[in-house]
Amino acid sequence: MKRSEHRHRSARRVVAGLAAGGALVLAAPTASAAPGTTPVPGGVVCDPAVGEGCLSVVVNSGTFDNNGFTLPMKDGDMIIAATLPPEGDMVPRDDGHFGVYSKPMTVPGGVLGVDLPLNNLFGLAGVTSEVQAVSVPKLNGIITDFDLTLPVRLKINNAFLGDNCYIGSPENPVVFELDNVNTPENPVQSHFEDTYPAGTVWMSNVANEASGFALPGATGCGPFGALNPIVNWRAKVPSSENTTLKSVSTGYLFPSANGGTDPVTDAGTGGSSGSSGS
């Protein structure tokens, strides 16, 4: 059996054991208090008709790097949220996001790699990138690791690039295998409820890393793809070596009936401002 298949089946066994309330306590909590009313980020996508449990992961910080081309991620830049059925994959809300909600993240240096005066020439030289899932993420291994396989495309936004400039596609996605990399010296911090509704378990300082993923060349940039070479030069694609994505997140496991906030609003999906500059 392939490693990825084993990890995915292990996740199914753990997900099958999820239920509202006490069965969600999968890690020994380090803090406990009476349940509160703070809504879980992204929890509104949960559907009790699909499953009793729900998952939400909020990226707090991170860095995408490709041979020196870097893209910082800040708190709330990306949220992954979906219902956990008794068997099978996570079930996202039917809104076209496949359970992944991303802000347009500001690319430092914009088009030329150097930030220009007047807010990058009134935005004309500014660039943002957002992560768009092309299929539902796969949850692997022990659920409290929030170890995910994430097939995506990267949408590149600039005044001259048009609305169809991408690195990756549904047919040829960028696949992030986000493995948990916490250590005894840098452990996950587990909590139970605190200010969140009853039955909520949440884990902070969840560290994940993907490396060695392939990045295809850009497509659809500018009229008839005329600006693809510019994007390829700036983003250093295509590439399959020295690629990394590191993130630190907070993960939530909670009864799907609890609901929460809307991840479209939380992540600012569809907004115009890049998080790195906001």
Tab-separated table of N, CA and C in Angstrom, residues 21-150:
chain	number	residue	atom	x	y	z
A	21	GLY	N	-19.650	16.475	20.995
A	21	GLY	CA	-19.320	16.427	22.409
A	21	GLY	C	-18.039	15.701	22.708
A	22	GLY	N	-18.107	14.793	23.698
A	22	GLY	CA	-16.908	14.200	24.256
A	22	GLY	C	-16.062	13.420	23.289
A	23	ALA	N	-16.641	12.814	22.258
A	23	ALA	CA	-15.851	12.025	21.321
A	23	ALA	C	-14.899	12.877	20.516
A	24	LEU	N	-15.072	14.180	20.563
A	24	LEU	CA	-14.159	15.065	19.848
A	24	LEU	C	-12.863	15.294	20.606
A	25	VAL	N	-12.787	14.855	21.843
A	25	VAL	CA	-11.591	15.088	22.639
A	25	VAL	C	-10.560	14.040	22.258
A	26	LEU	N	-9.716	14.360	21.283
A	26	LEU	CA	-8.744	13.414	20.750
A	26	LEU	C	-7.348	13.709	21.251
A	27	ALA	N	-7.160	14.805	21.968
A	27	ALA	CA	-5.861	15.119	22.543
A	27	ALA	C	-6.077	15.657	23.951
A	28	ALA	N	-5.141	15.378	24.839
A	28	ALA	CA	-5.296	15.821	26.215
A	28	ALA	C	-5.268	17.343	26.270
A	29	PRO	N	-6.315	17.983	26.759
A	29	PRO	CA	-6.342	19.441	26.766
A	29	PRO	C	-5.382	20.018	27.785
A	30	THR	N	-4.840	21.183	27.467
A	30	THR	CA	-3.975	21.893	28.404
A	30	THR	C	-4.713	23.026	29.091
A	31	ALA	N	-5.936	23.305	28.641
A	31	ALA	CA	-6.722	24.356	29.281
A	31	ALA	C	-8.185	23.961	29.217
A	32	SER	N	-8.947	24.346	30.213
A	32	SER	CA	-10.364	24.001	30.228
A	32	SER	C	-11.134	25.095	30.941
A	33	ALA	N	-12.313	25.364	30.442
A	33	ALA	CA	-13.167	26.375	31.044
A	33	ALA	C	-14.587	26.112	30.591
A	34	ALA	N	-15.521	26.820	31.192
A	34	ALA	CA	-16.903	26.666	30.770
A	34	ALA	C	-17.032	27.096	29.317
A	35	PRO	N	-17.837	26.370	28.515
A	35	PRO	CA	-17.974	26.726	27.096
A	35	PRO	C	-18.533	28.127	26.924
A	36	GLY	N	-18.057	28.789	25.876
A	36	GLY	CA	-18.479	30.151	25.620
A	36	GLY	C	-19.258	30.266	24.328
A	37	THR	N	-19.280	31.461	23.793
A	37	THR	CA	-20.109	31.736	22.616
A	37	THR	C	-19.301	32.280	21.441
A	38	THR	N	-17.975	32.325	21.558
A	38	THR	CA	-17.177	32.792	20.427
A	38	THR	C	-17.352	31.847	19.248
A	39	PRO	N	-17.783	32.329	18.075
A	39	PRO	CA	-18.004	31.428	16.946
A	39	PRO	C	-16.701	30.853	16.413
A	40	VAL	N	-16.720	29.602	15.991
A	40	VAL	CA	-15.547	28.967	15.401
A	40	VAL	C	-15.338	29.522	13.991
A	41	PRO	N	-14.131	29.926	13.654
A	41	PRO	CA	-13.883	30.442	12.299
A	41	PRO	C	-14.236	29.417	11.228
A	42	GLY	N	-15.060	29.839	10.279
A	42	GLY	CA	-15.426	28.967	9.165
A	42	GLY	C	-16.498	27.946	9.458
A	43	GLY	N	-17.001	27.904	10.693
A	43	GLY	CA	-17.906	26.837	11.085
A	43	GLY	C	-19.272	26.842	10.427
A	44	VAL	N	-19.650	27.948	9.779
A	44	VAL	CA	-20.972	28.006	9.167
A	44	VAL	C	-21.103	27.036	7.990
A	45	VAL	N	-19.995	26.561	7.434
A	45	VAL	CA	-20.070	25.627	6.307
A	45	VAL	C	-20.545	24.251	6.729
A	46	CYS	N	-20.546	23.975	8.018
A	46	CYS	CA	-20.836	22.625	8.509
A	46	CYS	C	-22.299	22.253	8.295
A	47	ASP	N	-22.521	20.996	7.938
A	47	ASP	CA	-23.870	20.512	7.650
A	47	ASP	C	-24.160	19.291	8.520
A	48	PRO	N	-24.977	19.440	9.572
A	48	PRO	CA	-25.284	18.301	10.444
A	48	PRO	C	-25.917	17.125	9.714
A	49	ALA	N	-26.533	17.393	8.548
A	49	ALA	CA	-27.128	16.303	7.783
A	49	ALA	C	-26.070	15.407	7.147
A	50	VAL	N	-24.846	15.919	7.001
A	50	VAL	CA	-23.748	15.165	6.398
A	50	VAL	C	-22.953	14.409	7.447
A	51	GLY	N	-22.705	15.054	8.597
A	51	GLY	CA	-21.925	14.423	9.654
A	51	GLY	C	-22.020	15.228	10.930
A	52	GLU	N	-21.746	14.555	12.069
A	52	GLU	CA	-21.847	15.233	13.356
A	52	GLU	C	-20.637	16.092	13.680
A	53	GLY	N	-19.504	15.810	13.028
A	53	GLY	CA	-18.285	16.551	13.310
A	53	GLY	C	-17.914	17.502	12.190
A	54	CYS	N	-17.121	18.518	12.535
A	54	CYS	CA	-16.658	19.473	11.542
A	54	CYS	C	-15.214	19.851	11.846
A	55	LEU	N	-14.516	20.297	10.825
A	55	LEU	CA	-13.109	20.683	10.926
A	55	LEU	C	-12.922	22.065	10.327
A	56	SER	N	-12.087	22.866	10.982
A	56	SER	CA	-11.690	24.157	10.439
A	56	SER	C	-10.223	24.374	10.773
A	57	VAL	N	-9.458	24.823	9.792
A	57	VAL	CA	-8.038	25.122	9.986
A	57	VAL	C	-7.797	26.556	9.542
A	58	VAL	N	-7.256	27.366	10.433
A	58	VAL	CA	-6.950	28.765	10.130
A	58	VAL	C	-5.435	28.938	10.103
A	59	VAL	N	-4.891	29.320	8.959
A	59	VAL	CA	-3.454	29.578	8.864
A	59	VAL	C	-3.134	30.883	9.580
A	60	ASN	N	-2.226	30.811	10.551
A	60	ASN	CA	-1.830	32.005	11.313
A	60	ASN	C	-0.590	32.687	10.743
A	61	SER	N	0.303	31.895	10.165
A	61	SER	CA	1.500	32.451	9.551
A	61	SER	C	2.104	31.394	8.641
A	62	GLY	N	2.974	31.821	7.740
A	62	GLY	CA	3.617	30.854	6.868
A	62	GLY	C	4.410	31.534	5.773
A	63	THR	N	5.127	30.709	5.015
A	63	THR	CA	5.932	31.213	3.907
A	63	THR	C	5.937	30.198	2.770
A	64	PHE	N	5.627	30.683	1.570
A	64	PHE	CA	5.803	29.914	0.339
A	64	PHE	C	7.122	30.361	-0.275
A	65	ASP	N	7.967	29.384	-0.657
A	65	ASP	CA	9.256	29.740	-1.238
A	65	ASP	C	9.555	28.868	-2.449
A	66	ASN	N	9.973	29.502	-3.522
A	66	ASN	CA	10.414	28.801	-4.727
A	66	ASN	C	11.727	29.412	-5.194
A	67	ASN	N	12.835	28.785	-4.761
A	67	ASN	CA	14.157	29.222	-5.209
A	67	ASN	C	14.406	30.709	-4.988
A	68	GLY	N	13.952	31.197	-3.845
A	68	GLY	CA	14.170	32.602	-3.517
A	68	GLY	C	12.988	33.511	-3.775
A	69	PHE	N	12.014	33.049	-4.554
A	69	PHE	CA	10.770	33.808	-4.695
A	69	PHE	C	9.891	33.454	-3.496
A	70	THR	N	9.580	34.428	-2.674
A	70	THR	CA	8.859	34.145	-1.440
A	70	THR	C	7.526	34.885	-1.388
A	71	LEU	N	6.586	34.258	-0.718
A	71	LEU	CA	5.265	34.841	-0.499
A	71	LEU	C	4.893	34.602	0.959
A	72	PRO	N	4.852	35.650	1.776
A	72	PRO	CA	4.489	35.472	3.180
A	72	PRO	C	2.987	35.289	3.354
A	73	MET	N	2.619	34.527	4.371
A	73	MET	CA	1.216	34.322	4.725
A	73	MET	C	1.011	34.841	6.137
A	74	LYS	N	-0.070	35.589	6.322
A	74	LYS	CA	-0.372	36.151	7.630
A	74	LYS	C	-1.674	35.566	8.168
A	75	ASP	N	-1.958	35.934	9.410
A	75	ASP	CA	-3.088	35.359	10.129
A	75	ASP	C	-4.392	35.542	9.364
A	76	GLY	N	-5.072	34.437	9.071
A	76	GLY	CA	-6.355	34.474	8.381
A	76	GLY	C	-6.268	34.503	6.880
A	77	ASP	N	-5.044	34.436	6.320
A	77	ASP	CA	-4.917	34.454	4.864
A	77	ASP	C	-5.606	33.259	4.212
A	78	MET	N	-5.661	32.130	4.934
A	78	MET	CA	-6.319	30.960	4.360
A	78	MET	C	-7.048	30.185	5.452
A	79	ILE	N	-8.245	29.734	5.121
A	79	ILE	CA	-9.057	28.909	6.009
A	79	ILE	C	-9.506	27.680	5.233
A	80	ILE	N	-9.380	26.520	5.861
A	80	ILE	CA	-9.900	25.268	5.301
A	80	ILE	C	-11.000	24.798	6.229
A	81	ALA	N	-12.199	24.576	5.704
A	81	ALA	CA	-13.321	24.204	6.558
A	81	ALA	C	-14.263	23.269	5.814
A	82	ALA	N	-14.688	22.205	6.489
A	82	ALA	CA	-15.588	21.228	5.867
A	82	ALA	C	-16.186	20.322	6.929
A	83	THR	N	-17.312	19.707	6.583
A	83	THR	CA	-17.946	18.717	7.445
A	83	THR	C	-17.193	17.393	7.358
A	84	LEU	N	-17.153	16.659	8.481
A	84	LEU	CA	-16.510	15.354	8.528
A	84	LEU	C	-17.585	14.273	8.558
A	85	PRO	N	-17.790	13.563	7.455
A	85	PRO	CA	-18.787	12.492	7.447
A	85	PRO	C	-18.256	11.261	8.174
A	86	PRO	N	-19.120	10.286	8.525
A	86	PRO	CA	-18.633	9.072	9.191
A	86	PRO	C	-17.605	8.302	8.359
A	87	GLU	N	-17.734	8.335	7.033
A	87	GLU	CA	-16.788	7.667	6.139
A	87	GLU	C	-16.495	8.579	4.957
A	88	GLY	N	-15.304	8.423	4.387
A	88	GLY	CA	-14.974	9.148	3.166
A	88	GLY	C	-14.309	10.479	3.429
A	89	ASP	N	-14.206	11.264	2.366
A	89	ASP	CA	-13.485	12.526	2.412
A	89	ASP	C	-14.295	13.614	3.114
A	90	MET	N	-13.593	14.688	3.460
A	90	MET	CA	-14.289	15.861	3.970
A	90	MET	C	-15.320	16.337	2.950
A	91	VAL	N	-16.410	16.887	3.436
A	91	VAL	CA	-17.468	17.371	2.550
A	91	VAL	C	-17.567	18.888	2.703
A	92	PRO	N	-17.131	19.640	1.691
A	92	PRO	CA	-17.190	21.092	1.782
A	92	PRO	C	-18.578	21.617	1.454
A	93	ARG	N	-18.794	22.882	1.752
A	93	ARG	CA	-20.014	23.552	1.311
A	93	ARG	C	-19.977	23.671	-0.209
A	94	ASP	N	-21.126	23.582	-0.832
A	94	ASP	CA	-21.221	23.634	-2.287
A	94	ASP	C	-21.208	25.091	-2.749
A	95	ASP	N	-19.999	25.697	-2.709
A	95	ASP	CA	-19.880	27.100	-3.099
A	95	ASP	C	-18.740	27.320	-4.092
A	96	GLY	N	-18.164	26.226	-4.606
A	96	GLY	CA	-17.112	26.327	-5.598
A	96	GLY	C	-15.712	26.458	-5.043
A	97	HIS	N	-15.552	26.522	-3.711
A	97	HIS	CA	-14.234	26.699	-3.105
A	97	HIS	C	-13.584	25.380	-2.677
A	98	PHE	N	-14.303	24.276	-2.732
A	98	PHE	CA	-13.795	22.969	-2.302
A	98	PHE	C	-13.296	22.997	-0.856
A	99	GLY	N	-13.844	23.894	-0.051
A	99	GLY	CA	-13.469	23.952	1.359
A	99	GLY	C	-12.228	24.772	1.653
A	100	VAL	N	-11.659	25.454	0.649
A	100	VAL	CA	-10.437	26.243	0.838
A	100	VAL	C	-10.731	27.701	0.494
A	101	TYR	N	-10.476	28.589	1.450
A	101	TYR	CA	-10.814	30.003	1.288
A	101	TYR	C	-9.551	30.828	1.516
A	102	SER	N	-9.153	31.586	0.496
A	102	SER	CA	-7.885	32.303	0.540
A	102	SER	C	-8.052	33.772	0.219
A	103	LYS	N	-7.299	34.608	0.925
A	103	LYS	CA	-7.190	36.018	0.565
A	103	LYS	C	-6.242	36.171	-0.621
A	104	PRO	N	-6.384	37.255	-1.388
A	104	PRO	CA	-5.308	37.624	-2.314
A	104	PRO	C	-4.122	38.151	-1.494
A	105	MET	N	-3.017	37.426	-1.522
A	105	MET	CA	-1.851	37.764	-0.695
A	105	MET	C	-0.855	38.593	-1.503
A	106	THR	N	-0.428	39.693	-0.934
A	106	THR	CA	0.460	40.607	-1.631
A	106	THR	C	1.830	39.984	-1.866
A	107	VAL	N	2.296	40.023	-3.111
A	107	VAL	CA	3.631	39.532	-3.467
A	107	VAL	C	4.631	40.658	-3.236
A	108	PRO	N	5.555	40.490	-2.291
A	108	PRO	CA	6.543	41.552	-2.053
A	108	PRO	C	7.344	41.852	-3.324
A	109	GLY	N	7.472	43.120	-3.642
A	109	GLY	CA	8.223	43.507	-4.832
A	109	GLY	C	7.407	43.614	-6.095
A	110	GLY	N	6.159	43.130	-6.068
A	110	GLY	CA	5.286	43.267	-7.226
A	110	GLY	C	5.856	42.679	-8.499
A	111	VAL	N	5.625	43.348	-9.609
A	111	VAL	CA	6.002	42.845	-10.928
A	111	VAL	C	7.511	42.717	-11.089
A	112	LEU	N	8.260	43.685	-10.585
A	112	LEU	CA	9.689	43.758	-10.865
A	112	LEU	C	10.569	43.181	-9.766
A	113	GLY	N	9.967	42.824	-8.627
A	113	GLY	CA	10.757	42.327	-7.512
A	113	GLY	C	11.245	43.414	-6.585
A	114	VAL	N	10.887	44.668	-6.870
A	114	VAL	CA	11.251	45.810	-6.038
A	114	VAL	C	10.023	46.693	-5.882
A	115	ASP	N	9.619	46.948	-4.638
A	115	ASP	CA	8.459	47.806	-4.418
A	115	ASP	C	8.754	49.223	-4.888
A	116	LEU	N	7.846	49.765	-5.691
A	116	LEU	CA	8.023	51.089	-6.284
A	116	LEU	C	7.248	52.141	-5.501
A	117	PRO	N	7.588	53.423	-5.678
A	117	PRO	CA	6.881	54.492	-4.961
A	117	PRO	C	5.406	54.558	-5.354
A	118	LEU	N	4.683	55.352	-4.587
A	118	LEU	CA	3.258	55.609	-4.846
A	118	LEU	C	2.461	54.311	-4.874
A	119	ASN	N	2.721	53.493	-3.815
A	119	ASN	CA	1.988	52.231	-3.681
A	119	ASN	C	2.101	51.387	-4.942
A	120	ASN	N	3.389	51.146	-5.329
A	120	ASN	CA	3.670	50.378	-6.547
A	120	ASN	C	2.954	50.983	-7.751
A	121	LEU	N	3.214	52.288	-7.942
A	121	LEU	CA	2.639	53.036	-9.069
A	121	LEU	C	1.126	52.878	-9.124
A	122	PHE	N	0.508	53.221	-7.980
A	122	PHE	CA	-0.960	53.183	-7.856
A	122	PHE	C	-1.524	51.788	-8.146
A	123	GLY	N	-0.750	50.782	-7.793
A	123	GLY	CA	-1.205	49.403	-7.948
A	123	GLY	C	-0.886	48.770	-9.282
A	124	LEU	N	-0.427	49.557	-10.248
A	124	LEU	CA	-0.171	49.004	-11.585
A	124	LEU	C	0.962	47.989	-11.578
A	125	ALA	N	1.922	48.159	-10.664
A	125	ALA	CA	3.032	47.209	-10.567
A	125	ALA	C	2.847	46.216	-9.433
A	126	GLY	N	1.732	46.319	-8.729
A	126	GLY	CA	1.465	45.407	-7.625
A	126	GLY	C	0.946	44.063	-8.106
A	127	VAL	N	1.253	43.024	-7.340
A	127	VAL	CA	0.813	41.669	-7.680
A	127	VAL	C	0.297	40.995	-6.416
A	128	THR	N	-0.804	40.277	-6.539
A	128	THR	CA	-1.272	39.416	-5.460
A	128	THR	C	-1.446	38.007	-5.990
A	129	SER	N	-1.432	37.068	-5.063
A	129	SER	CA	-1.643	35.667	-5.414
A	129	SER	C	-2.615	35.059	-4.415
A	130	GLU	N	-3.509	34.216	-4.899
A	130	GLU	CA	-4.427	33.530	-3.995
A	130	GLU	C	-4.484	32.048	-4.332
A	131	VAL	N	-4.660	31.260	-3.296
A	131	VAL	CA	-4.717	29.813	-3.434
A	131	VAL	C	-6.152	29.396	-3.744
A	132	GLN	N	-6.345	28.661	-4.821
A	132	GLN	CA	-7.672	28.149	-5.175
A	132	GLN	C	-7.606	26.627	-5.278
A	133	ALA	N	-8.353	25.931	-4.453
A	133	ALA	CA	-8.392	24.481	-4.524
A	133	ALA	C	-9.054	24.050	-5.826
A	134	VAL	N	-8.577	22.940	-6.397
A	134	VAL	CA	-9.186	22.396	-7.609
A	134	VAL	C	-9.922	21.099	-7.320
A	135	SER	N	-9.788	20.577	-6.100
A	135	SER	CA	-10.568	19.440	-5.632
A	135	SER	C	-10.544	19.458	-4.112
A	136	VAL	N	-11.326	18.594	-3.496
A	136	VAL	CA	-11.445	18.588	-2.039
A	136	VAL	C	-10.133	18.119	-1.404
A	137	PRO	N	-9.611	18.821	-0.399
A	137	PRO	CA	-8.405	18.353	0.287
A	137	PRO	C	-8.615	16.979	0.920
A	138	LYS	N	-7.523	16.225	1.053
A	138	LYS	CA	-7.549	14.919	1.699
A	138	LYS	C	-6.941	15.054	3.092
A	139	LEU	N	-7.640	14.537	4.075
A	139	LEU	CA	-7.142	14.538	5.444
A	139	LEU	C	-6.412	13.227	5.697
A	140	ASN	N	-5.161	13.303	6.130
A	140	ASN	CA	-4.314	12.130	6.273
A	140	ASN	C	-3.939	11.883	7.725
A	141	GLY	N	-3.670	10.628	8.050
A	141	GLY	CA	-3.109	10.267	9.342
A	141	GLY	C	-4.009	10.611	10.510
A	142	ILE	N	-3.392	10.972	11.637
A	142	ILE	CA	-4.128	11.317	12.844
A	142	ILE	C	-4.751	12.699	12.658
A	143	ILE	N	-6.018	12.793	12.913
A	143	ILE	CA	-6.743	14.008	12.550
A	143	ILE	C	-6.211	15.242	13.256
A	144	THR	N	-5.700	15.090	14.494
A	144	THR	CA	-5.213	16.245	15.229
A	144	THR	C	-3.886	16.775	14.699
A	145	ASP	N	-3.263	16.083	13.739
A	145	ASP	CA	-2.089	16.625	13.063
A	145	ASP	C	-2.486	17.616	11.971
A	146	PHE	N	-3.740	17.563	11.527
A	146	PHE	CA	-4.214	18.394	10.422
A	146	PHE	C	-3.271	18.267	9.221
A	147	ASP	N	-2.906	17.025	8.952
A	147	ASP	CA	-2.015	16.658	7.848
A	147	ASP	C	-2.875	16.549	6.590
A	148	LEU	N	-2.605	17.394	5.581
A	148	LEU	CA	-3.502	17.515	4.441
A	148	LEU	C	-2.776	17.368	3.110
A	149	THR	N	-3.460	16.760	2.157
A	149	THR	CA	-3.062	16.824	0.751
A	149	THR	C	-3.948	17.859	0.085
A	150	LEU	N	-3.315	18.885	-0.495
A	150	LEU	CA	-4.056	20.049	-0.974
A	150	LEU	C	-3.736	20.310	-2.447
